[in-house]
Tab-separated table of C-alpha atoms in Angstrom:
chain	number	residue	atom	x	y	z
L	1	MET	CA	24.307	-11.866	-23.548
L	2	LYS	CA	25.573	-10.570	-26.950
L	3	SER	CA	23.273	-12.948	-28.988
L	4	MET	CA	20.225	-11.934	-26.948
L	5	SER	CA	21.051	-8.298	-27.440
L	6	LEU	CA	21.172	-8.704	-31.146
L	7	THR	CA	17.764	-10.518	-31.055
L	8	LEU	CA	16.332	-7.632	-28.973
L	9	LEU	CA	17.732	-5.056	-31.425
L	10	ALA	CA	16.242	-6.756	-34.410
L	11	VAL	CA	12.793	-6.943	-32.818
L	12	SER	CA	12.987	-3.285	-31.497
L	13	LEU	CA	12.935	-1.975	-35.015
L	14	PHE	CA	9.697	-3.603	-35.988
L	15	ALA	CA	6.475	-1.662	-36.501
L	16	VAL	CA	3.165	-2.194	-38.363
L	17	PRO	CA	1.895	0.688	-40.477
L	18	CYS	CA	-1.530	2.194	-39.743
L	19	PHE	CA	-2.068	3.087	-43.346
L	20	ALA	CA	-0.465	2.090	-46.606
L	21	ASP	CA	1.366	5.407	-46.848
L	22	ASP	CA	2.067	5.797	-43.110
L	23	TYR	CA	5.049	3.768	-41.983
L	24	LYS	CA	6.248	4.164	-38.394
L	25	ILE	CA	8.934	2.831	-36.117
L	26	HIS	CA	8.442	2.984	-32.330
L	27	SER	CA	11.276	3.578	-29.900
L	28	PHE	CA	11.742	4.620	-26.279
L	29	LYS	CA	13.912	7.073	-24.501
L	30	LYS	CA	14.854	5.875	-21.010
L	31	LEU	CA	14.865	8.197	-18.026
L	32	HIS	CA	16.432	6.688	-14.938
L	33	LEU	CA	14.821	8.823	-12.181
L	34	ASN	CA	16.451	6.963	-9.276
L	35	PRO	CA	18.991	4.097	-9.139
L	36	HIS	CA	18.020	3.073	-5.638
L	37	PHE	CA	15.421	0.326	-4.796
L	38	TRP	CA	12.468	1.745	-2.949
L	39	SER	CA	9.410	0.111	-4.495
L	40	GLU	CA	8.215	-2.699	-6.784
L	41	GLY	CA	5.638	-0.272	-8.326
L	42	ALA	CA	5.107	3.142	-9.631
L	43	SER	CA	2.326	5.449	-10.845
L	44	VAL	CA	1.621	8.984	-12.022
L	45	GLY	CA	-0.451	11.993	-11.002
L	46	ASP	CA	-0.401	15.778	-11.057
L	47	PHE	CA	0.647	16.327	-7.413
L	48	ASN	CA	1.469	19.982	-7.573
L	49	HIS	CA	-1.364	21.316	-9.724
L	50	ASP	CA	0.826	22.432	-12.653
L	51	GLY	CA	-1.147	20.462	-15.251
L	52	LYS	CA	1.574	17.905	-15.875
L	53	LEU	CA	1.836	14.252	-14.681
L	54	ASP	CA	4.357	13.603	-12.097
L	55	VAL	CA	5.821	10.132	-11.204
L	56	VAL	CA	5.614	8.423	-7.796
L	57	SER	CA	7.498	5.410	-6.594
L	58	GLY	CA	8.332	4.557	-2.960
L	59	PRO	CA	8.806	7.562	-0.684
L	60	TYR	CA	9.332	10.053	-3.539
L	61	TRP	CA	7.388	11.865	-6.147
L	62	TYR	CA	9.248	13.301	-9.168
L	63	ALA	CA	8.170	16.603	-10.714
L	64	ALA	CA	7.386	16.763	-14.396
L	65	PRO	CA	8.412	17.495	-17.069
L	66	ASP	CA	11.965	16.360	-16.566
L	67	PHE	CA	11.500	14.436	-13.227
L	68	LYS	CA	14.902	15.697	-11.927
L	69	GLU	CA	13.422	17.327	-8.833
L	70	ARG	CA	11.999	14.960	-6.245
L	71	PHE	CA	10.002	15.448	-3.071
L	72	GLU	CA	9.418	13.157	-0.093
L	73	ILE	CA	6.029	11.702	0.722
L	74	TYR	CA	7.162	9.878	3.835
L	75	PRO	CA	10.593	9.601	5.427
L	76	PRO	CA	13.067	7.588	3.321
L	77	LYS	CA	14.717	5.876	6.222
L	78	GLN	CA	15.824	2.537	4.688
L	79	SER	CA	19.462	1.951	3.774
L	80	PHE	CA	21.957	-0.974	3.621
L	81	LYS	CA	25.679	-1.385	4.012
L	82	LEU	CA	27.761	-2.517	1.040
L	83	LYS	CA	31.407	-3.544	1.194
L	84	VAL	CA	33.460	-1.991	-1.626
L	85	GLU	CA	36.765	-2.999	-3.267
L	86	ASN	CA	39.007	-1.513	-0.701
L	87	GLY	CA	37.273	-3.419	2.060
L	88	SER	CA	35.458	-0.515	3.589
L	89	GLU	CA	31.693	-0.141	3.875
L	90	VAL	CA	29.470	2.394	2.380
L	91	GLU	CA	25.905	3.187	3.261
L	92	VAL	CA	23.464	2.966	0.294
L	93	PRO	CA	19.955	4.467	0.364
L	94	GLY	CA	16.928	2.211	-0.130
L	95	PHE	CA	16.486	-1.449	0.147
L	96	GLU	CA	19.227	-3.836	-1.215
L	97	GLY	CA	18.644	-4.467	-4.832
L	98	ALA	CA	20.694	-4.106	-8.029
L	99	LEU	CA	23.229	-1.829	-6.234
L	100	GLY	CA	23.886	-4.599	-3.660
L	101	LYS	CA	24.719	-8.227	-3.637
L	102	ASN	CA	21.943	-9.871	-1.524
L	103	ASN	CA	18.218	-10.107	-1.907
L	104	ALA	CA	15.848	-7.792	0.034
L	105	TYR	CA	12.191	-6.723	-0.182
L	106	SER	CA	10.636	-3.306	-0.041
L	107	ASP	CA	7.731	-2.284	2.068
L	108	ASN	CA	6.099	-0.715	-0.943
L	109	PHE	CA	4.859	-3.093	-3.713
L	110	PHE	CA	2.144	-1.136	-5.550
L	111	ALA	CA	1.355	2.548	-5.999
L	112	PHE	CA	-1.969	3.968	-7.272
L	113	THR	CA	-3.242	7.577	-7.448
L	114	TYR	CA	-6.619	9.092	-6.771
L	115	ASP	CA	-8.255	12.010	-5.052
L	116	MET	CA	-9.353	10.163	-2.004
L	117	ASN	CA	-10.988	12.907	-0.040
L	118	GLY	CA	-12.369	15.004	-2.867
L	119	ASP	CA	-10.331	18.118	-2.110
L	120	GLY	CA	-9.071	18.440	-5.675
L	121	TRP	CA	-5.546	17.137	-4.993
L	122	THR	CA	-4.282	13.751	-6.074
L	123	ASP	CA	-3.337	11.343	-3.235
L	124	VAL	CA	-1.250	8.184	-3.332
L	125	LEU	CA	-2.456	4.692	-2.293
L	126	VAL	CA	0.235	2.189	-1.431
L	127	TYR	CA	-0.068	-1.542	-0.982
L	128	GLY	CA	2.854	-2.757	1.161
L	129	PHE	CA	4.458	-6.125	1.215
L	130	PRO	CA	2.075	-8.914	0.361
L	131	GLY	CA	-0.170	-9.546	3.380
L	132	ALA	CA	0.495	-6.136	4.927
L	133	THR	CA	-1.432	-2.914	5.030
L	134	ALA	CA	-2.958	-0.571	2.467
L	135	THR	CA	-2.202	3.104	3.193
L	136	TRP	CA	-3.150	6.209	1.433
L	137	TYR	CA	-1.048	9.386	1.795
L	138	GLU	CA	-3.013	12.669	1.825
L	139	ASN	CA	-1.554	15.287	-0.546
L	140	PRO	CA	-0.581	18.343	1.594
L	141	LYS	CA	-1.818	20.730	-1.131
L	142	GLY	CA	1.518	22.173	-2.055
L	143	GLN	CA	2.938	22.454	1.431
L	144	ARG	CA	6.519	21.211	1.900
L	145	ARG	CA	5.876	18.568	4.505
L	146	TYR	CA	5.279	14.802	4.795
L	147	TRP	CA	1.919	13.534	3.567
L	148	THR	CA	-0.518	12.384	6.234
L	149	PRO	CA	-0.867	8.526	6.186
L	150	HIS	CA	-4.144	6.786	6.528
L	151	VAL	CA	-3.978	3.081	7.089
L	152	VAL	CA	-7.223	1.678	5.718
L	153	MET	CA	-6.742	-2.128	5.440
L	154	ASN	CA	-4.743	-4.370	7.707
L	155	THR	CA	-3.969	-6.941	5.010
L	156	VAL	CA	-3.877	-6.975	1.223
L	157	ASP	CA	-3.197	-10.433	-0.045
L	158	ASN	CA	-2.129	-11.627	-3.504
L	159	GLU	CA	0.869	-10.442	-5.513
L	160	SER	CA	-1.317	-8.880	-8.190
L	161	PRO	CA	-3.835	-6.819	-6.340
L	162	GLN	CA	-5.483	-3.958	-8.283
L	163	TRP	CA	-7.315	-0.668	-7.781
L	164	LEU	CA	-10.390	-0.402	-10.105
L	165	ASP	CA	-14.131	-0.275	-10.182
L	166	ILE	CA	-15.696	-3.722	-9.779
L	167	ASN	CA	-19.173	-2.970	-8.487
L	168	GLY	CA	-20.090	-0.390	-11.148
L	169	ASP	CA	-20.458	2.746	-8.840
L	170	GLY	CA	-17.888	4.633	-10.803
L	171	LYS	CA	-15.317	4.602	-7.916
L	172	PRO	CA	-12.234	2.314	-7.662
L	173	ASP	CA	-12.161	-0.568	-5.183
L	174	VAL	CA	-9.340	-2.666	-3.884
L	175	ILE	CA	-9.226	-5.982	-5.759
L	176	SER	CA	-7.257	-8.479	-3.595
L	177	GLY	CA	-7.245	-11.416	-1.246
L	178	ALA	CA	-7.502	-11.086	2.539
L	179	THR	CA	-6.960	-13.317	5.467
L	180	PHE	CA	-9.338	-13.736	8.410
L	181	PRO	CA	-9.313	-16.008	11.502
L	182	ILE	CA	-11.897	-18.824	11.192
L	183	ASN	CA	-12.226	-21.143	14.268
L	184	GLY	CA	-8.802	-20.086	15.411
L	185	GLU	CA	-7.125	-20.680	11.943
L	186	ASN	CA	-6.292	-18.084	9.377
L	187	LYS	CA	-8.236	-18.578	6.132
L	188	GLY	CA	-7.808	-16.834	2.831
L	189	PHE	CA	-10.559	-15.284	0.738
L	190	VAL	CA	-10.731	-13.441	-2.591
L	191	GLY	CA	-12.812	-10.303	-2.900
L	192	PHE	CA	-12.832	-6.515	-2.941
L	193	ALA	CA	-12.756	-3.687	-0.486
L	194	THR	CA	-15.042	-0.588	-0.863
L	195	VAL	CA	-14.433	2.880	0.479
L	196	ASP	CA	-16.871	5.051	2.476
L	197	TRP	CA	-16.223	8.056	0.330
L	198	SER	CA	-17.775	10.368	2.951
L	199	ALA	CA	-14.932	9.332	5.300
L	200	PRO	CA	-12.190	7.663	3.308
L	201	GLU	CA	-9.689	7.750	6.168
L	202	LYS	CA	-11.779	5.212	8.126
L	203	PRO	CA	-11.158	1.506	7.590
L	204	TRP	CA	-12.300	0.121	4.255
L	205	THR	CA	-14.784	-2.794	4.096
L	206	PHE	CA	-13.683	-6.063	2.459
L	207	HIS	CA	-16.285	-8.101	0.691
L	208	LYS	CA	-15.670	-11.841	0.446
L	209	ILE	CA	-16.827	-13.414	-2.758
L	210	THR	CA	-15.476	-16.850	-2.103
L	211	PRO	CA	-15.654	-19.477	0.616
L	212	PRO	CA	-12.486	-19.755	2.783
L	213	GLY	CA	-9.703	-21.461	0.835
L	214	ASP	CA	-5.920	-21.777	0.435
L	215	TRP	CA	-5.359	-18.288	-1.042
L	216	GLN	CA	-2.606	-16.677	0.982
L	217	ARG	CA	-0.583	-13.463	0.745
L	218	PHE	CA	1.823	-14.816	-1.876
L	219	THR	CA	-0.868	-16.152	-4.247
L	220	HIS	CA	-0.100	-14.964	-7.868
L	221	GLY	CA	-2.470	-13.755	-10.491
L	222	LEU	CA	-5.714	-11.796	-10.194
L	223	GLY	CA	-7.981	-10.012	-12.647
L	224	VAL	CA	-11.316	-8.306	-13.209
L	225	GLY	CA	-13.456	-8.150	-16.386
L	226	ASP	CA	-16.760	-9.171	-17.888
L	227	ILE	CA	-16.288	-12.874	-18.899
L	228	ASN	CA	-19.920	-13.874	-19.742
L	229	GLY	CA	-20.996	-10.625	-21.447
L	230	ASP	CA	-23.701	-9.722	-18.879
L	231	GLY	CA	-22.330	-6.215	-18.379
L	232	ARG	CA	-20.970	-6.939	-14.895
L	233	SER	CA	-17.316	-7.368	-13.920
L	234	ASP	CA	-16.332	-10.820	-12.882
L	235	MET	CA	-13.161	-11.738	-11.044
L	236	PHE	CA	-10.682	-14.450	-11.956
L	237	VAL	CA	-7.479	-16.161	-10.685
L	238	ALA	CA	-5.355	-18.935	-12.149
L	239	ASN	CA	-7.846	-21.760	-11.603
L	240	GLY	CA	-11.165	-20.105	-12.640
L	241	TRP	CA	-13.481	-17.248	-12.471
L	242	TRP	CA	-16.268	-15.999	-10.186
L	243	GLU	CA	-19.437	-14.693	-11.792
L	244	GLN	CA	-20.732	-11.372	-10.359
L	245	PRO	CA	-24.321	-11.791	-9.256
L	246	ALA	CA	-27.128	-9.435	-10.442
L	247	SER	CA	-27.241	-7.725	-7.037
L	248	LEU	CA	-24.515	-6.904	-4.604
L	249	GLY	CA	-26.897	-6.007	-1.897
L	250	THR	CA	-25.608	-8.722	0.439
L	251	ASP	CA	-22.063	-10.166	0.774
L	252	SER	CA	-22.837	-13.570	-0.705
L	253	GLU	CA	-20.455	-15.928	-2.436
L	254	TRP	CA	-20.165	-15.581	-6.213
L	255	LYS	CA	-20.678	-18.562	-8.470
L	256	PHE	CA	-17.314	-20.186	-9.366
L	257	HIS	CA	-16.434	-21.553	-12.817
L	258	PRO	CA	-13.347	-23.731	-12.929
L	259	ALA	CA	-10.862	-22.897	-15.737
L	260	GLY	CA	-7.122	-23.148	-16.258
L	261	PHE	CA	-5.233	-19.905	-16.725
L	262	GLY	CA	-1.757	-21.158	-15.820
L	263	SER	CA	-0.238	-21.530	-12.422
L	264	GLY	CA	-0.414	-17.884	-11.325
L	265	GLY	CA	1.344	-14.999	-13.037
L	266	ALA	CA	0.620	-11.300	-13.015
L	267	GLN	CA	-2.319	-8.982	-13.510
L	268	MET	CA	-4.963	-10.731	-15.610
L	269	TYR	CA	-7.248	-9.196	-18.180
L	270	ALA	CA	-10.518	-10.029	-20.004
L	271	TYR	CA	-10.415	-8.618	-23.533
L	272	ASP	CA	-11.853	-9.729	-26.910
L	273	VAL	CA	-8.549	-10.622	-28.457
L	274	ASN	CA	-9.712	-12.058	-31.728
L	275	GLY	CA	-12.721	-9.834	-32.271
L	276	ASP	CA	-15.422	-12.569	-32.163
L	277	GLY	CA	-17.418	-10.780	-29.555
L	278	LEU	CA	-16.405	-12.924	-26.681
L	279	ASN	CA	-13.930	-11.757	-23.994
L	280	ASP	CA	-10.869	-13.880	-23.689
L	281	VAL	CA	-8.332	-13.893	-20.854
L	282	ILE	CA	-4.732	-12.693	-21.032
L	283	SER	CA	-2.150	-13.791	-18.442
L	284	SER	CA	1.400	-14.697	-17.795
L	285	LEU	CA	1.484	-18.415	-16.861
L	286	GLN	CA	4.008	-18.337	-14.007
L	287	ALA	CA	5.277	-15.146	-12.289
L	288	HIS	CA	8.672	-16.656	-11.556
L	289	GLY	CA	9.016	-18.889	-14.611
L	290	HIS	CA	8.098	-18.718	-18.250
L	291	GLY	CA	5.016	-18.343	-20.348
L	292	LEU	CA	2.716	-15.666	-21.685
L	293	ALA	CA	-0.663	-16.716	-23.137
L	294	TRP	CA	-4.196	-15.671	-24.154
L	295	PHE	CA	-7.083	-18.002	-23.478
L	296	GLU	CA	-9.717	-17.965	-26.270
L	297	GLN	CA	-13.208	-18.122	-24.959
L	298	TYR	CA	-15.609	-20.402	-26.805
L	299	ARG	CA	-19.017	-21.867	-26.114
L	300	GLU	CA	-20.425	-25.420	-25.972
L	301	GLY	CA	-24.032	-24.834	-25.606
L	302	ASN	CA	-24.382	-22.511	-22.593
L	303	GLU	CA	-21.078	-23.540	-21.234
L	304	ILE	CA	-18.124	-21.177	-21.317
L	305	LYS	CA	-14.794	-22.774	-22.084
L	306	PHE	CA	-11.250	-21.583	-22.857
L	307	ARG	CA	-8.558	-22.655	-25.205
L	308	GLN	CA	-4.897	-21.667	-24.491
L	309	HIS	CA	-2.812	-19.935	-27.139
L	310	LEU	CA	0.829	-19.548	-26.170
L	311	ILE	CA	2.375	-16.191	-27.026
L	312	MET	CA	5.765	-16.959	-25.542
L	313	GLY	CA	7.131	-19.969	-23.840
L	314	LYS	CA	10.346	-21.288	-22.359
L	315	GLU	CA	11.964	-22.061	-25.751
L	316	PRO	CA	12.503	-19.493	-28.574
L	317	LYS	CA	10.736	-21.836	-31.027
L	318	GLU	CA	7.425	-21.334	-29.020
L	319	ASN	CA	7.314	-17.693	-30.172
L	320	LYS	CA	6.770	-16.796	-33.773
L	321	TYR	CA	9.760	-14.403	-33.648
L	322	GLY	CA	12.074	-16.540	-31.614
L	323	LEU	CA	11.789	-14.404	-28.467
L	324	ARG	CA	11.803	-15.643	-24.894
L	325	PHE	CA	12.250	-14.189	-21.437
L	326	SER	CA	11.088	-15.160	-18.052
L	327	GLN	CA	9.424	-13.881	-14.868
L	328	MET	CA	6.658	-11.633	-16.317
L	329	HIS	CA	5.369	-10.632	-12.843
L	330	ALA	CA	3.585	-7.514	-14.116
L	331	ILE	CA	1.411	-6.803	-17.176
L	332	ASP	CA	-0.568	-3.814	-18.419
L	333	LEU	CA	-2.963	-3.845	-21.378
L	334	VAL	CA	-3.040	-0.590	-23.365
L	335	ASP	CA	-3.428	0.479	-26.998
L	336	MET	CA	0.215	1.455	-27.621
L	337	ASP	CA	0.019	2.482	-31.277
L	338	GLY	CA	-3.420	4.007	-31.604
L	339	ASP	CA	-4.955	1.318	-33.849
L	340	GLY	CA	-7.910	0.688	-31.505
L	341	LEU	CA	-6.676	-2.581	-30.229
L	342	LYS	CA	-5.105	-3.183	-26.858
L	343	ASP	CA	-1.523	-4.415	-26.646
L	344	ILE	CA	0.345	-6.209	-23.915
L	345	VAL	CA	3.054	-4.400	-21.999
L	346	THR	CA	5.333	-6.608	-19.791
L	347	GLY	CA	8.851	-7.468	-18.999
L	348	LYS	CA	11.166	-9.449	-16.700
L	349	ARG	CA	11.028	-8.723	-12.950
L	350	PHE	CA	14.593	-8.261	-11.991
L	351	TRP	CA	15.832	-10.311	-8.954
L	352	ALA	CA	12.338	-11.245	-7.746
L	353	HIS	CA	14.012	-13.580	-5.274
L	354	GLY	CA	17.526	-12.284	-5.560
L	355	PRO	CA	20.594	-13.212	-7.721
L	356	GLY	CA	20.259	-16.928	-7.119
L	357	GLY	CA	16.474	-17.417	-7.311
L	358	ASP	CA	13.953	-18.310	-10.012
L	359	ALA	CA	14.477	-18.666	-13.711
L	360	GLU	CA	17.515	-16.871	-15.174
L	361	PRO	CA	17.822	-14.155	-12.456
L	362	GLU	CA	20.835	-12.697	-14.212
L	363	ALA	CA	19.338	-12.412	-17.705
L	364	PRO	CA	18.665	-8.957	-19.169
L	365	ALA	CA	15.811	-7.167	-17.416
L	366	VAL	CA	13.842	-6.557	-20.577
L	367	VAL	CA	10.641	-4.549	-21.188
L	368	TYR	CA	8.536	-5.312	-24.317
L	369	TRP	CA	5.228	-4.531	-25.735
L	370	PHE	CA	3.381	-7.034	-27.933
L	371	LYS	CA	1.232	-5.489	-30.645
L	372	LEU	CA	-2.088	-7.302	-31.273
L	373	VAL	CA	-2.838	-7.961	-34.942
L	374	ARG	CA	-6.142	-9.498	-35.913
L	375	ASN	CA	-6.449	-11.694	-38.970
L	376	GLY	CA	-9.555	-12.170	-41.018
L	377	ASP	CA	-10.047	-15.782	-39.817
L	378	HIS	CA	-10.094	-14.745	-36.124
L	379	SER	CA	-6.548	-15.910	-35.635
L	380	VAL	CA	-4.162	-13.311	-34.113
L	381	ASP	CA	-0.495	-12.367	-34.014
L	382	TRP	CA	1.258	-10.687	-31.108
L	383	VAL	CA	4.216	-8.800	-32.543
L	384	PRO	CA	6.953	-8.036	-30.037
L	385	HIS	CA	8.429	-4.565	-29.761
L	386	PHE	CA	11.598	-4.004	-27.700
L	387	VAL	CA	11.677	-1.236	-25.210
L	388	ASP	CA	14.796	-1.792	-22.928
L	389	ASP	CA	16.982	-4.457	-21.628
L	390	ASP	CA	18.315	-2.880	-18.371
L	391	SER	CA	15.272	-1.988	-16.306
L	392	GLY	CA	12.566	-4.649	-16.398
L	393	VAL	CA	9.319	-4.535	-14.444
L	394	GLY	CA	8.422	-4.935	-10.761
L	395	THR	CA	5.200	-6.397	-9.497
L	396	GLN	CA	3.584	-3.406	-11.308
L	397	VAL	CA	4.064	-1.815	-14.690
L	398	LEU	CA	2.104	1.127	-15.935
L	399	ALA	CA	1.641	2.260	-19.630
L	400	THR	CA	0.108	5.773	-19.797
L	401	ASP	CA	0.751	9.044	-21.611
L	402	VAL	CA	3.074	10.775	-19.129
L	403	ASN	CA	4.148	13.746	-21.167
L	404	GLY	CA	0.955	14.545	-23.025
L	405	ASP	CA	2.081	13.741	-26.610
L	406	GLY	CA	-0.641	11.167	-27.225
L	407	LEU	CA	1.671	8.167	-26.953
L	408	PRO	CA	1.546	5.749	-23.960
L	409	ASP	CA	4.854	5.755	-22.069
L	410	ILE	CA	5.946	3.144	-19.606
L	411	VAL	CA	6.651	3.715	-15.892
L	412	VAL	CA	8.489	1.216	-13.690
L	413	GLY	CA	9.653	0.862	-10.139
L	414	ASN	CA	11.770	-2.085	-9.095
L	415	LYS	CA	15.130	-3.249	-7.690
L	416	LYS	CA	16.982	-1.342	-10.351
L	417	GLY	CA	15.312	1.897	-9.352
L	418	THR	CA	12.597	4.158	-10.987
L	419	PHE	CA	12.269	4.515	-14.685
L	420	VAL	CA	10.177	6.363	-17.229
L	421	HIS	CA	10.330	5.105	-20.842
L	422	LEU	CA	9.179	7.916	-23.084
L	423	HIS	CA	7.484	6.614	-26.307
L	424	GLU	CA	8.693	8.140	-29.564
L	425	VAL	CA	7.544	7.530	-33.090
L	426	LYS	CA	9.546	8.063	-36.292
L	427	LYS	CA	7.895	8.138	-39.748
L	428	VAL	CA	10.063	6.196	-42.298
L	429	SER	CA	9.909	5.223	-45.938
L	430	LYS	CA	8.315	1.959	-47.015
L	431	ASP	CA	11.658	0.527	-47.844
L	432	GLU	CA	13.167	1.422	-44.484
L	433	TRP	CA	10.168	-0.010	-42.666
L	434	GLU	CA	10.239	-3.218	-44.658
L	435	LYS	CA	14.002	-3.717	-43.896
L	436	SER	CA	13.235	-3.221	-40.196
L	437	GLN	CA	10.745	-6.067	-39.963
L	438	PRO	CA	11.923	-9.196	-38.134
L	439	LYS	CA	11.710	-12.528	-39.882
L	440	PRO	CA	9.430	-15.056	-38.269
L	441	LEU	CA	10.833	-18.532	-37.579
L	442	ALA	CA	10.381	-21.097	-40.305
L	443	THR	CA	8.345	-23.288	-37.996
L	444	THR	CA	6.420	-22.213	-34.953
L	445	ALA	CA	4.938	-24.356	-32.214
L	446	ASN	CA	1.650	-23.772	-30.390
L	447	ARG	CA	0.324	-21.156	-32.789
């Protein structure tokens, strides 16, 4: 634990200057909004019309700017009993997580925000436990009462579903899997659900883009982005990608292209990592194990292929800076330092399957961002920046400017509670900056 903490401290001090005379060190101030486990996700939105972004996770939203005052969206009924040292039992709010001793799961895995009904007030969309419902909660427009729930999907499969525009209409869609009965047997599909925006409280329509397959509610890894450069968003999972057709007039199957993007990790992204004009794929390799990679797109004639570049593996020597941690169950892709390139934000999901499950369940629950650096020969570096070692990520992590200072902050909900990591930048001298830089390992594998 001590040796890892020293490694984290060394990496946390590293920053790359934007200009020769502009040297900066990035750090984060942690706000622990709630120690209780209510959700594996969190998001932001201006819920009270004061012009500031509030935080939502589980049944609560937390009012900006200090997030100390909280309000209930729906009744926080869950609790568990914990035996204390004197043998008595105390009742603890929330699901059993870091404050307890056993494994439990919440009924709230993802939170997204959007004005669903066009009334000018931001609502909250919740995906429940994998395979369960999607529900949006209608903002009561400043009234002190519970928000009206609208169940709009009976099942949202996959452990990395998303909420973004895939069909190009400028409105977000549910990106997920879904299960339907076929000849008396439940079969899984990958696809997206659209909203009738004239009546968003009515059931949303799921569009299958695949034939029936083995995708089930606990399938890991899902992403959307333009792989082939035709201007349309494609969809991809661990074993390949589906090409969006020129027309979505009918619900037909999309063309599938096999590829290997690991065994199923977190949210996946299409992004031109090395600046060669082709979108690559970024993914964690295994949600409950090790591995973070980017997959370089290259062409052989008209055929699209991918080449894996390991960013971080199971062993320290597999990362240029000797860093390793496991269970990257959530990823965001955001320009963290304003250099115009998107960086990876991720961390370790704490107790995904409890204190005895998965890889290194008791290791520090870290959060990192990896700065993308492009080299002239189209090779790249991903420079790790330490954020925290006692929060981690859930099934969702959000990097966005919460306090309006122009710097992306990091919002987390998980079994350790609800967190906001406020991004701070300090200008330093060249000498101080140079002393803060980590020393790469003498030899590095898989670079």
